[in-house]
Amino acid sequence: MARTGSPDPPIFDGHNDTVLSLVKTGRSFFDRSTEGHIDLPRAREGGLGGGFFAVYIYDPVNAEHARPGRADPDAGMKIYGDERTWPEPMPLDYAQSAALDLLGRLLETAQASGGRIGIVHTAAELQRCLDAGIFAMLLHFEGAEPLDPDGHALEVFYASGLRSVGLTHSRRNRFARGVPFKFPSSPDTGEGLTDAGKALVRQLNRRRIMIDLSHINERGFWDVAGITDAPLVATHSNAHALSPSPRNLTDRQLDAIRESRGIAGLNFHVGFLREDGGRESNTPIARMVDHIEYMAKRMGIDHVALGSDFDGATMPAELKDAAGLPRLMQALRDRGFGGEDLRKLAHGNWVRVLRETWGA
Ligand SMILES: [Zn+2]
């Protein structure tokens, strides 16, 4: 879709739940839809050049919400606001079977794209896709539940293209604990990594798979920071100083990310943007820029990126979906971000940190 004026740099985004949205709605990634936030036509219109595609597995209690054909897939979903109500970690075979289904769907989508989509395994491939207008998919686990403690499954998933793993979603598993969904709250909500979690961090380092620290609680964050030799990355988290959700990053965490040459990706979810944690979609795009400004001031422009949470969260109505991204870019220009800074925010920082993490 042609756009007028100076073209924005292509955007690479740190988080979406698009594959689950495709399953739940039955829509195709190749057709423009009014449901969800990303499909190829809307990505092209908005200048979205690709992103992290999350494989997220519903816990068995909520599994029916991941199935197609429900009028309102999220209605009645059990939300875990308190650690004490968390279910037992899900069985490995259940998690692996769900992961194979979602990973397979992403690979099928790329396969069916006739060259319009590329699965990226290296930073050079990612840059090439962005330059050539090929939509770049990075395969990511949002929660390490499909990985066995001995590390065999990771090799299979790596061979399938997996290049990024978040140790846990907002729940607990064999490796780590996430933050519950409560507001306001510090992210310091419980115990850190288990021994299996510490071993997994070392294995991910050896394999040079990126570790994502969004959703993990604060003690887990510091445990990873003490072990890993890679830059610290939170793919979709904001500034806790501006919105005191446990999903957001404290100033100390932002400082640690800067010192490790890492990245925080701006989450567009209104509940993580607003000072009151409310879910009002009338939250202005300017509020997104407030968080970017804060994080850029605290860490430097090299450590801030985008991590939309498209297809998994409530977007500001003013932005709406991937086709609305030029409105965010304009708001950034209006606040003084331009030229090389805008390129870094849009995709340059992601390419840099992935190169340093993956080694190519
Ligand atoms: Zn998430």
Short mmCIF file of C-alpha atoms and ligand atoms in Angstrom, two decimals:
data_model
loop_
_atom_site.label_atom_id
_atom_site.label_comp_id
_atom_site.label_asym_id
_atom_site.label_seq_id
_atom_site.Cartn_x
_atom_site.Cartn_y
_atom_site.Cartn_z
CA MET A 1 0.00 0.00 0.00
CA ALA A 2 1.56 3.30 -1.07
CA ARG A 3 2.07 5.94 1.54
CA THR A 4 2.91 9.54 0.91
CA GLY A 5 5.56 11.71 2.53
CA SER A 6 8.87 10.48 3.86
CA PRO A 7 8.66 6.73 4.29
CA ASP A 8 9.05 5.48 7.84
CA PRO A 9 11.75 2.90 8.53
CA PRO A 10 10.30 -0.64 8.57
CA ILE A 11 9.11 -1.77 11.99
CA PHE A 12 10.21 -5.00 13.63
CA ASP A 13 8.18 -5.84 16.67
CA GLY A 14 9.07 -7.77 19.82
CA HIS A 15 5.80 -9.58 20.55
CA ASN A 16 2.52 -10.76 19.07
CA ASP A 17 0.01 -13.50 19.79
CA THR A 18 -1.10 -13.67 16.18
CA VAL A 19 -0.99 -17.43 15.69
CA LEU A 20 -3.48 -17.91 18.54
CA SER A 21 -5.68 -15.18 17.10
CA LEU A 22 -5.64 -17.00 13.74
CA VAL A 23 -6.66 -20.25 15.44
CA LYS A 24 -9.42 -18.68 17.52
CA THR A 25 -11.00 -16.61 14.74
CA GLY A 26 -10.32 -18.92 11.81
CA ARG A 27 -9.06 -15.93 9.79
CA SER A 28 -6.20 -16.21 7.32
CA PHE A 29 -2.92 -14.33 7.75
CA PHE A 30 -3.06 -13.46 4.04
CA ASP A 31 -6.49 -11.79 4.01
CA ARG A 32 -7.34 -8.44 5.47
CA SER A 33 -9.54 -8.98 8.51
CA THR A 34 -11.48 -6.73 10.86
CA GLU A 35 -10.61 -9.12 13.69
CA GLY A 36 -7.34 -9.11 15.63
CA HIS A 37 -4.46 -6.77 14.87
CA ILE A 38 -2.05 -8.34 12.38
CA ASP A 39 -2.46 -9.88 8.95
CA LEU A 40 -0.21 -9.44 5.94
CA PRO A 41 -2.29 -6.67 4.27
CA ARG A 42 -2.49 -4.62 7.47
CA ALA A 43 1.21 -5.21 8.19
CA ARG A 44 2.13 -3.90 4.75
CA GLU A 45 -0.13 -0.89 5.10
CA GLY A 46 1.34 0.01 8.49
CA GLY A 47 4.98 -0.59 7.62
CA LEU A 48 5.27 -3.62 9.92
CA GLY A 49 8.18 -5.64 8.54
CA GLY A 50 7.92 -8.55 10.96
CA GLY A 51 8.24 -9.56 14.55
CA PHE A 52 8.49 -12.16 17.28
CA PHE A 53 5.65 -14.67 16.84
CA ALA A 54 4.86 -16.17 20.23
CA VAL A 55 3.94 -19.78 20.84
CA TYR A 56 1.84 -19.41 23.97
CA ILE A 57 0.14 -22.38 25.58
CA TYR A 58 -3.08 -22.04 27.52
CA ASP A 59 -3.03 -23.90 30.80
CA PRO A 60 -5.35 -26.93 30.75
CA VAL A 61 -8.03 -25.05 32.73
CA ASN A 62 -8.28 -22.44 29.97
CA ALA A 63 -7.50 -24.70 27.00
CA GLU A 64 -11.00 -24.48 25.52
CA HIS A 65 -10.41 -20.73 24.94
CA ALA A 66 -7.72 -21.56 22.40
CA ARG A 67 -10.15 -23.54 20.24
CA PRO A 68 -11.87 -22.09 17.19
CA GLY A 69 -15.51 -21.20 16.88
CA ARG A 70 -16.19 -19.39 20.16
CA ALA A 71 -18.11 -16.15 19.70
CA ASP A 72 -15.98 -14.36 22.31
CA PRO A 73 -12.89 -16.53 22.86
CA ASP A 74 -11.74 -14.74 26.01
CA ALA A 75 -15.11 -14.60 27.79
CA GLY A 76 -15.01 -16.52 31.05
CA MET A 77 -11.25 -17.08 30.92
CA LYS A 78 -9.67 -17.74 34.30
CA ILE A 79 -7.19 -14.93 35.05
CA TYR A 80 -4.65 -15.60 37.77
CA GLY A 81 -4.48 -12.48 39.92
CA ASP A 82 -2.80 -14.16 42.85
CA GLU A 83 0.02 -16.67 43.11
CA ARG A 84 -1.96 -18.73 45.61
CA THR A 85 -4.57 -19.63 42.96
CA TRP A 86 -2.09 -20.78 40.33
CA PRO A 87 -2.58 -24.24 38.88
CA GLU A 88 0.09 -26.92 38.98
CA PRO A 89 2.67 -26.65 36.17
CA MET A 90 1.15 -28.20 33.04
CA PRO A 91 2.19 -31.71 31.94
CA LEU A 92 5.11 -31.80 29.49
CA ASP A 93 3.33 -33.91 26.87
CA TYR A 94 0.33 -31.55 26.91
CA ALA A 95 2.61 -28.53 26.41
CA GLN A 96 4.66 -30.19 23.67
CA SER A 97 1.61 -31.22 21.71
CA ALA A 98 0.17 -27.67 21.86
CA ALA A 99 3.55 -26.18 20.90
CA LEU A 100 3.88 -28.46 17.88
CA ASP A 101 0.43 -27.40 16.70
CA LEU A 102 1.19 -23.65 16.92
CA LEU A 103 4.76 -23.88 15.65
CA GLY A 104 3.54 -26.01 12.76
CA ARG A 105 0.90 -23.42 11.88
CA LEU A 106 3.53 -20.65 11.77
CA LEU A 107 5.82 -22.74 9.56
CA GLU A 108 2.86 -23.59 7.28
CA THR A 109 2.00 -19.89 6.98
CA ALA A 110 5.54 -19.05 5.88
CA GLN A 111 5.54 -22.04 3.52
CA ALA A 112 2.26 -20.97 1.93
CA SER A 113 3.38 -17.36 1.49
CA GLY A 114 5.13 -17.83 -1.84
CA GLY A 115 8.23 -16.04 -0.55
CA ARG A 116 6.39 -13.14 1.06
CA ILE A 117 7.29 -14.38 4.57
CA GLY A 118 10.71 -15.48 5.82
CA ILE A 119 11.49 -17.33 9.06
CA VAL A 120 14.59 -15.57 10.38
CA HIS A 121 17.43 -17.42 12.10
CA THR A 122 20.18 -14.78 11.99
CA ALA A 123 20.39 -11.01 12.29
CA ALA A 124 21.66 -10.86 8.71
CA GLU A 125 18.56 -12.71 7.49
CA LEU A 126 16.39 -10.33 9.48
CA GLN A 127 18.07 -7.25 7.99
CA ARG A 128 17.80 -8.77 4.51
CA CYS A 129 14.06 -9.38 4.95
CA LEU A 130 13.49 -5.83 6.20
CA ASP A 131 15.45 -4.38 3.27
CA ALA A 132 13.66 -6.54 0.70
CA GLY A 133 10.13 -6.12 2.09
CA ILE A 134 9.86 -9.80 3.03
CA PHE A 135 7.83 -10.17 6.20
CA ALA A 136 10.16 -11.53 8.91
CA MET A 137 8.87 -14.09 11.40
CA LEU A 138 10.96 -14.85 14.47
CA LEU A 139 9.80 -17.98 16.31
CA HIS A 140 9.47 -17.49 20.06
CA PHE A 141 8.18 -19.46 23.06
CA GLU A 142 6.25 -17.39 25.59
CA GLY A 143 6.81 -19.86 28.41
CA ALA A 144 9.29 -22.76 28.44
CA GLU A 145 6.70 -25.44 29.29
CA PRO A 146 7.36 -27.48 26.09
CA LEU A 147 11.04 -27.92 27.07
CA ASP A 148 12.10 -31.00 29.02
CA PRO A 149 14.59 -30.51 31.84
CA ASP A 150 17.24 -32.58 30.04
CA GLY A 151 17.23 -30.26 27.06
CA HIS A 152 16.49 -32.73 24.25
CA ALA A 153 13.32 -31.02 22.99
CA LEU A 154 15.12 -27.67 22.74
CA GLU A 155 17.33 -29.13 20.02
CA VAL A 156 14.30 -30.19 18.00
CA PHE A 157 12.61 -26.83 18.39
CA TYR A 158 15.88 -25.04 17.53
CA ALA A 159 16.12 -27.09 14.35
CA SER A 160 12.56 -25.98 13.58
CA GLY A 161 13.64 -22.34 13.81
CA LEU A 162 13.06 -21.42 17.45
CA ARG A 163 15.40 -18.54 18.37
CA SER A 164 13.85 -16.96 21.48
CA VAL A 165 12.43 -18.32 24.74
CA GLY A 166 10.66 -16.55 27.59
CA LEU A 167 11.12 -18.72 30.66
CA THR A 168 7.58 -18.24 31.90
CA HIS A 169 4.30 -16.45 31.25
CA SER A 170 2.46 -14.93 34.23
CA ARG A 171 2.31 -18.25 36.09
CA ARG A 172 4.75 -20.80 37.44
CA ASN A 173 6.37 -23.73 35.73
CA ARG A 174 9.32 -26.07 36.25
CA PHE A 175 11.77 -23.26 35.53
CA ALA A 176 10.53 -19.96 36.88
CA ARG A 177 7.65 -17.87 38.19
CA GLY A 178 5.95 -15.03 36.43
CA VAL A 179 4.21 -12.01 37.89
CA PRO A 180 0.49 -12.34 38.63
CA PHE A 181 -1.96 -9.95 36.96
CA LYS A 182 -2.59 -7.49 39.75
CA PHE A 183 -2.37 -3.70 39.90
CA PRO A 184 -0.63 -1.86 41.33
CA SER A 185 2.19 -4.16 42.33
CA SER A 186 5.93 -4.44 42.46
CA PRO A 187 7.31 -7.18 40.17
CA ASP A 188 8.96 -8.68 43.27
CA THR A 189 6.20 -11.22 43.82
CA GLY A 190 7.85 -14.52 44.69
CA GLU A 191 10.69 -16.96 44.37
CA GLY A 192 13.23 -16.83 41.57
CA LEU A 193 14.48 -19.53 39.19
CA THR A 194 14.44 -23.20 40.08
CA ASP A 195 17.60 -25.27 39.55
CA ALA A 196 16.09 -26.46 36.27
CA GLY A 197 15.54 -22.80 35.34
CA LYS A 198 19.20 -21.97 36.02
CA ALA A 199 20.30 -24.94 33.91
CA LEU A 200 17.96 -23.82 31.12
CA VAL A 201 19.49 -20.32 31.09
CA ARG A 202 22.93 -21.91 30.60
CA GLN A 203 21.63 -24.14 27.82
CA LEU A 204 19.95 -21.23 26.05
CA ASN A 205 23.24 -19.30 26.30
CA ARG A 206 25.19 -22.22 24.82
CA ARG A 207 22.69 -22.49 21.97
CA ARG A 208 22.68 -18.68 21.63
CA ILE A 209 18.91 -18.57 21.87
CA MET A 210 17.57 -15.25 23.12
CA ILE A 211 16.08 -15.22 26.63
CA ASP A 212 13.01 -13.02 27.09
CA LEU A 213 12.46 -11.53 30.56
CA SER A 214 8.94 -10.15 30.09
CA HIS A 215 6.49 -11.80 32.55
CA ILE A 216 9.17 -13.18 34.87
CA ASN A 217 9.13 -11.92 38.47
CA GLU A 218 11.88 -9.68 39.77
CA ARG A 219 13.88 -12.33 41.59
CA GLY A 220 13.83 -14.46 38.47
CA PHE A 221 15.00 -11.45 36.47
CA TRP A 222 18.02 -10.98 38.75
CA ASP A 223 18.75 -14.71 38.75
CA VAL A 224 18.93 -14.67 34.95
CA ALA A 225 21.02 -11.48 35.02
CA GLY A 226 23.52 -13.23 37.30
CA ILE A 227 23.95 -16.20 34.97
CA THR A 228 23.47 -15.12 31.37
CA ASP A 229 26.22 -13.84 29.10
CA ALA A 230 23.74 -12.30 26.65
CA PRO A 231 22.14 -8.84 26.67
CA LEU A 232 19.07 -8.67 28.96
CA VAL A 233 15.88 -8.38 26.91
CA ALA A 234 12.27 -7.76 27.93
CA THR A 235 10.37 -8.03 24.65
CA HIS A 236 7.08 -6.44 25.75
CA SER A 237 7.28 -4.45 29.00
CA ASN A 238 7.03 -0.76 29.92
CA ALA A 239 8.26 1.63 32.60
CA HIS A 240 7.01 0.77 36.10
CA ALA A 241 7.58 4.41 37.13
CA LEU A 242 4.78 5.47 34.74
CA SER A 243 2.44 2.48 35.17
CA PRO A 244 3.01 0.43 38.33
CA SER A 245 2.05 -2.95 36.87
CA PRO A 246 4.22 -5.91 37.89
CA ARG A 247 4.55 -6.56 34.12
CA ASN A 248 6.56 -3.36 33.80
CA LEU A 249 10.23 -2.75 34.56
CA THR A 250 11.54 -0.88 37.59
CA ASP A 251 14.24 1.73 37.13
CA ARG A 252 16.80 -0.72 38.53
CA GLN A 253 15.77 -3.29 35.94
CA LEU A 254 15.98 -0.68 33.16
CA ASP A 255 19.48 0.22 34.36
CA ALA A 256 20.53 -3.44 34.27
CA ILE A 257 19.15 -3.76 30.74
CA ARG A 258 21.18 -0.74 29.65
CA GLU A 259 24.36 -2.03 31.29
CA SER A 260 24.01 -5.40 29.54
CA ARG A 261 23.42 -3.67 26.14
CA GLY A 262 19.89 -5.11 26.15
CA ILE A 263 16.44 -3.89 25.12
CA ALA A 264 13.00 -3.17 26.49
CA GLY A 265 10.21 -3.33 23.89
CA LEU A 266 7.24 -1.00 24.37
CA ASN A 267 4.05 -2.95 25.11
CA PHE A 268 1.01 -1.21 23.58
CA HIS A 269 -1.49 -2.78 26.02
CA VAL A 270 -3.39 0.10 27.62
CA GLY A 271 -3.28 -1.55 31.06
CA PHE A 272 0.52 -1.43 31.04
CA LEU A 273 0.61 2.14 29.68
CA ARG A 274 -1.83 3.89 32.00
CA GLU A 275 -0.95 5.25 35.41
CA ASP A 276 -4.20 3.76 36.78
CA GLY A 277 -3.75 0.37 35.07
CA GLY A 278 -7.22 0.73 33.50
CA ARG A 279 -8.16 -1.05 30.30
CA GLU A 280 -9.73 1.94 28.54
CA SER A 281 -9.01 1.84 24.84
CA ASN A 282 -9.37 5.64 24.65
CA THR A 283 -5.79 5.83 25.99
CA PRO A 284 -3.98 8.17 23.57
CA ILE A 285 -0.98 7.25 21.43
CA ALA A 286 0.82 10.08 23.25
CA ARG A 287 0.88 7.81 26.31
CA MET A 288 2.91 5.27 24.33
CA VAL A 289 5.40 7.99 23.50
CA ASP A 290 5.58 8.97 27.20
CA HIS A 291 6.92 5.48 28.01
CA ILE A 292 9.36 5.53 25.09
CA GLU A 293 10.59 8.95 26.16
CA TYR A 294 11.02 7.81 29.77
CA MET A 295 12.88 4.62 28.83
CA ALA A 296 15.07 6.44 26.28
CA LYS A 297 15.98 9.02 28.91
CA ARG A 298 16.76 6.37 31.51
CA MET A 299 18.63 3.92 29.25
CA GLY A 300 19.56 5.74 26.07
CA ILE A 301 17.90 5.38 22.68
CA ASP A 302 19.92 2.23 21.87
CA HIS A 303 17.96 0.21 24.42
CA VAL A 304 14.35 0.96 23.52
CA ALA A 305 12.30 -0.88 20.89
CA LEU A 306 8.72 -1.91 20.17
CA GLY A 307 6.94 -5.00 21.54
CA SER A 308 3.31 -4.38 20.65
CA ASP A 309 1.48 -7.40 22.11
CA PHE A 310 -0.74 -7.21 19.01
CA ASP A 311 -3.43 -9.91 18.94
CA GLY A 312 -3.01 -10.47 22.68
CA ALA A 313 -3.94 -7.19 24.36
CA THR A 314 -6.16 -4.09 24.31
CA MET A 315 -4.73 -1.49 21.93
CA PRO A 316 -5.25 2.28 22.12
CA ALA A 317 -8.23 2.90 19.79
CA GLU A 318 -6.27 5.69 18.11
CA LEU A 319 -3.73 3.10 16.95
CA LYS A 320 -6.21 0.21 16.48
CA ASP A 321 -4.03 -2.35 14.75
CA ALA A 322 -0.88 -2.87 12.67
CA ALA A 323 -2.25 -0.60 9.94
CA GLY A 324 -2.20 2.24 12.49
CA LEU A 325 1.55 2.10 13.15
CA PRO A 326 2.27 5.20 11.00
CA ARG A 327 0.28 7.17 13.58
CA LEU A 328 2.71 6.02 16.27
CA MET A 329 5.66 6.94 14.07
CA GLN A 330 4.16 10.38 13.49
CA ALA A 331 3.63 10.84 17.23
CA LEU A 332 7.29 9.94 17.78
CA ARG A 333 8.36 12.49 15.16
CA ASP A 334 6.13 15.09 16.83
CA ARG A 335 8.01 14.43 20.10
CA GLY A 336 11.38 14.94 18.44
CA PHE A 337 12.42 11.39 17.49
CA GLY A 338 13.71 11.33 13.92
CA GLY A 339 16.38 10.08 11.58
CA GLU A 340 18.71 7.48 13.07
CA ASP A 341 16.90 7.46 16.42
CA LEU A 342 13.63 6.54 14.74
CA ARG A 343 15.35 3.81 12.72
CA LYS A 344 16.79 2.35 15.93
CA LEU A 345 13.41 2.41 17.65
CA ALA A 346 11.65 0.92 14.63
CA HIS A 347 14.00 -2.02 14.06
CA GLY A 348 17.70 -1.14 14.36
CA ASN A 349 17.98 -1.95 18.05
CA TRP A 350 16.34 -5.34 17.55
CA VAL A 351 18.74 -6.22 14.74
CA ARG A 352 21.70 -5.13 16.87
CA VAL A 353 20.71 -7.03 20.02
CA LEU A 354 19.84 -10.18 18.07
CA ARG A 355 23.20 -10.03 16.32
CA GLU A 356 24.96 -9.76 19.68
CA THR A 357 22.83 -12.56 21.17
CA TRP A 358 22.81 -14.99 18.26
CA GLY A 359 26.31 -14.20 17.08
CA ALA A 360 25.43 -13.71 13.40
ZN ZN B 1 2.93 -11.54 27.11
#
